[in-house]
Structures are given as structure tokens and as C-alpha cells.
Amino acid sequence: MTIGIKDVARRAGVSPATVSRVLGHGPVSAELRDRVEAAVRATGYRPNLSARRLRSQHSRTIGLIVSDIRNPFFTALSRAVEDAAYQSDMRVVLCNTDENPEREAMYLRLMQEERITGLIFAPTKATAERLDHTLLDFPVVLVDRAGPPGRHDCVVIDNPLACGALIEHLWEQGYRRIGGIFGNTSSTAVERHEGYRAAMAARGLEADVRFVAPNAEAAEAETARWLRTPGRPEALIGSNGQVLLGMVKALRNAGLGMPDDMGLAGFDNETWTELVGPGLTVVEQPVLDIGRTAMMMLFERLSVPDLQPRKVVLTGRLIVRGSTTRR
Amino acid sequence: MTIGIKDVARRAGVSPATVSRVLGHGPVSAELRDRVEAAVRATGYRPNLSARRLRSQHSRTIGLIVSDIRNPFFTALSRAVEDAAYQSDMRVVLCNTDENPEREAMYLRLMQEERITGLIFAPTKATAERLDHTLLDFPVVLVDRAGPPGRHDCVVIDNPLACGALIEHLWEQGYRRIGGIFGNTSSTAVERHEGYRAAMAARGLEADVRFVAPNAEAAEAETARWLRTPGRPEALIGSNGQVLLGMVKALRNAGLGMPDDMGLAGFDNETWTELVGPGLTVVEQPVLDIGRTAMMMLFERLSVPDLQPRKVVLTGRLIVRGSTTRR
DNA sequence: CTGAAAGCGCTTACAG
DNA sequence: CTGAAAGCGCTTACAG
């Protein structure tokens, strides 16, 4: 029914091996090459990738497992990874775990079954700790989340530094009672929490935090609760874009304005952060660099498998907007 | 190096065929099944999907080609499609074309090479018109964009109706000079444009439109230009979420407030539309239903290939917010 | 440069 | 219910 390499070969008057060489990069005379190319065009032949992968033992596939595809950070990351992959003639299979360790396990199995070349992975804390890349048949680069020190290749931003910058900025604007809402599934949120604590302690300020599932719904509910309790903070920070989104909704529902009723700042320079109220002060992550770097590390690991695990630390950029700038 | 079905078979003391039957759904005695399952666990065996697909002639793969993965509409669509696919034990390969016909052609080739079971596709106008599904080896369901009447299975919303509702609402709020900015790549934008023209004409109002590449940057530039010309509209509508985003930015840069300096409404109930200024009036698309329906149509088409092309029309929901409600 | 042959790792009639 | 055998559609040593 579908046209195979044999049909093309017959039509071009050559062997299937020659067709294969023309399609790949084997040595073929100009004349045979022309005949084969003509036959491919005439028949509309499309190689069967399953057969090719099976025979060549090379999937030319990068796995990308992210925790929340609704989060624009991961959308942007996936575009960066895909662009880099296609330039190396690889495809990528993208999976979304919803921060759910069971789904992570399922997708790790899938990656094994697809015999992927390498994996870029933003794991939950739980999975990052359990993950043993020696049991996997492919190299892994963690992104956004580092996992236990020295165990995995990873590319992250300097979260303590970024949190320090956030707190310093709020301090300069005169905020003193600064609370924080952090995700409860990622090592990134843990690092940001620690950075927050350190920066507060350095100024003699008291830490005040809540932990939530890192999505807008949970963050909104928690913020609303918090706002109703006495002695609430003068400013809040949120550990990622989705959390921040929920916090904005809660402030709005409570009728609190920024920056005077409440200062607000956090992570991820999503489109809407610029547009809401006086604009939100955020730390922007260099997501394109993160994606590109992850791909490079994967390729390096493939060519030099016995390198030490490496951690690449990039730097976030503080973008100050009206949500924290009192006149 | 990696464990194959033969290794498992040897360990369980059965034939590879029996292992295959245990993993699939062949008839196997309880005793052998237990032995095989134990051997699978002991060895950590993972089947090779390329081999399985090649041999079974069944990829169990749905293709999903969208035009802009940054657009939350398509993010949500892809989640809906994936959920439906995994419930049928299928995987999905997701591709992003950036509204670029060359990339669309490339991904259609890829889909052929992957021997996918079926395709869900949001094509550009150019490709929708050229597309001949009889040349493809798999069924196609178009989503969001219908293409030429009667040619393809598709699921869309009633765009003229939705545009009519938008114009009616603006009319009721006292807006008369209503302009529109529409994307220039999709049949959806064309339909929305026509709906806009009809609704304006029905009220004796004069249409005034601009066409742009359907992304925020182009829409912002075009809106900024428009705002500088004399006799500008009292209200604007935008044909999708990305366009609307650019329009909001332009209004903000020009220092124009909603709803008084300018009314603004459009398509796609993205998270930020609720948060910007007094909230944006939008038409929400039933994106989960669109995804689920597309999957169902694909499965129906697979079981009854010679059905007439069918068009399923769902309905958008008007969400009125402050950007168009004058006191 | 070219072709005949083997084989990647599975599944599935076929026979028992 | 079970196994031996064939074969999915390619690629790649091997020999010439």
C-alpha cells in the first residue's frame, strides 16, 4: 500500500542500498543520485522512521519533560529546545507532568521505550532526589531545578542571588514586613525560599512564608486566607509566574492596590506582568539561554560520557515596575 | 547491551512470542504470565517502540500541528488532545508552525514519516486551501480553522455569531465608530472579519479594519499607527488573544484608558484579560470541547473512512468586563 | 561507487 | 495455550 524503498529502487533501476545512501549521506555517483532523486519525487516516497530508527539504532530524538506546559516559562523553554534540536536534525518529544511524580515515572518509562538520545527534564523535588541516571540509558540534563548537589548535569539560575535582589529592592522602597509564597514541589522554590530567608535575616527582618501547590488556584486561595489574617505583610513575593498570578487575583478581589496597599514582586516576566495594574516587579529568567545551554550540555555529555556532573548557573534580571515603587 | 525480549524469554523459560503476548493482550496461562511478569520486573525490560511500531504497522500516534504554541488557546488545546489520547493509549507528537507554510509542509512530511494514525491540525489559510487529504495516508481533522467548505472534517466555533455578539454589545454600550484588527493568516480571522462587517452593516455602521500578522508585536505596531491617525474609532476589537495583547500595550503606551478613551474587546479568554485595567470583554472558546471533539471525529473517521466531511460548529461565550462597559 | 545479504527487536499468522 | 518461523522497512558491514 505505502511506497517502500524497494519500489523507489526498482523505479530508479538501482538497489535499495543505493536509495538509502542517497537519502542518507553515503557515497553515490552523480548519475545514480539523480535517478534516485527523480524516483523519490515521482513516487512521493517517505521513509519509515520507525524502521530507520530500529535499524540504525539511533532515534535522533530529544526528550523534554516539563512540569507545567501552561507556564509560559516552559512554553518558551520548549521552543528554545526545539529550535536547537532541529538545527541538529533531531526531533523532540514533549511531555507535561503537572508536577505529578507518577506522571514523571510514566514519561521516564516512555523515554526509555522511545530509546531517546538524551533528556532535558524539569523534575519535582521528589523525583529529582530519587532519580538515578545510571539506571537510564540516556544522559539527562535538569533544567530550572538542580536536584541534589553534584548528582546531575543541570542548568539553573542563581535563585538565592535573585531573591536577594528582590528583597534588597523592597527594602530600599521602605517595605519591612515582607512575606513570601513558595511552590511546594520544586527545588527551585526551595532555593528561592532560602534566598528569601537569608536576605531577610541579613537585614534583621522576620521571615513569614506560606507553601502552596505551584499553580494559580492554590496561590489565590492561600493569599486570600492570608490577607484576612491580622498583621499581614506590607509586601509579598511569589516564587513563580503562576503563583504570582494567583496572588494578583487575590489582591484584586480583596480590593487592595499596588504598591500602596500591598507591594508585590516575584519570578517570571510573563506578558501579563507588564500589563496588570502599575506593572509587576519581577525577575526575568534567561529562558532561551537555559534551553540552548541544556542542549549543548546534552551534546557534550553524549560525546564525553565520563565527565563530572556539571552545574551551569545563569543569572536572572530584576525588572522594576510600579507594583513595588512607592512615590 | 539493552535487554531485549529474548533475554526476558530466556529468563522466564518461555518463547519470545509468549513474552510478547503477556505484554500485549494475547491468551497466556496464568502460570506463564506470572513467570514472564517476574522476568520483566527482574530485568527492567522496556520494549522498543520503534520495533513494535514497525512490526505491528500501528504507530498509535496522533499528530497535532498548531500555529503558535505561545498562544494559550493552543496550549490548552494540546492538553485536551493529550488527555484524550492517553485515555486511548495513544501518544501525541506536537509541532508548532509559527503560521509559516514552509514549516507546515515540513511537519506534514514528518507526520507521514512517523506513520501517524491521525492528525489534528490548525492550518494557515494558504495551507488549508492547498491541503489534499487524499494524498495523506492518515485522516485529518482541522481545528479552529475550517478551510474550504465541505473539504475537510473540522471543528470550529461560530465566528460570525460571536462577532455579532461582540458588535451588538458594543452597540448597546453606545459605541458607534468600531474598528477591528484581524490576523492575516487564518480562515478564522477571515470569518471573524466577515461577521464583523455583517454586524456593522446591519446597524448602518461603517466598517474600518486593519490586517496584521497574528502576533502581539505586529498588532501593537499597527494599533499605535492607527491611534495616531485622525478620526480614530471609539472602540476596537481584536481577532485573537495575541492580537488583543498587542492592542492593550499600544493603548497603554498612548495613555488611553478603557472603556472611556477607547473600548476594547476581542477573542480568547486568556488569564491576563481578566487582570488588565478594568478587565477585557472577550469571547471565550470552549477549547476543551474543541480538543475532545476533534479526537472523537478522528476516531470516527478511522472506523468509518468513507463518511462525508463533517463540520462541527461549537459556540463561543461572551464575557462582558469593564473594558467596554461605560457607566 | 554499488549490490546482495544480514539483521535491528519486535508481532503475528500458522501449526500443534 | 504455546513455539518456531517469517517479516515489518529500513541500514550497513562486506565483498567486489
PDB file of C-alpha atoms (C1' of nucleotides) in Angstrom, chain B residues 15 18 21 27-29 32 54-55, chain D residues 1-4 6-10:
ATOM      1  CA  SER B  15       9.435 -18.176  23.903  1.00  0.00           C
ATOM      2  CA  THR B  18       4.815 -15.611  24.880  1.00  0.00           C
ATOM      3  CA  ARG B  21       1.593 -11.915  24.368  1.00  0.00           C
ATOM      4  CA  PRO B  27      -4.012 -15.547  25.584  1.00  0.00           C
ATOM      5  CA  VAL B  28      -1.464 -16.787  28.119  1.00  0.00           C
ATOM      6  CA  SER B  29      -1.841 -19.201  31.011  1.00  0.00           C
ATOM      7  CA  LEU B  32       3.481 -18.386  32.315  1.00  0.00           C
ATOM      8  CA  LEU B  54       7.370  -1.301  12.599  1.00  0.00           C
ATOM      9  CA  ARG B  55       6.221  -4.829  13.105  1.00  0.00           C
TER      10      ARG B  55
ATOM     11  C1'  DC D   1      -2.394 -22.016  25.325  1.00  0.00           C
ATOM     12  C1'  DT D   2       2.444 -22.222  23.159  1.00  0.00           C
ATOM     13  C1'  DG D   3       6.505 -22.046  19.998  1.00  0.00           C
ATOM     14  C1'  DA D   4       9.148 -21.789  15.540  1.00  0.00           C
ATOM     15  C1'  DA D   6       8.588 -15.233   8.879  1.00  0.00           C
ATOM     16  C1'  DG D   7       8.846 -10.497   8.099  1.00  0.00           C
ATOM     17  C1'  DC D   8       7.781  -5.179   9.144  1.00  0.00           C
ATOM     18  C1'  DG D   9      11.226  -1.410   6.200  1.00  0.00           C
ATOM     19  C1'  DC D  10      14.997   0.054   6.587  1.00  0.00           C
TER      20       DC D  10
END
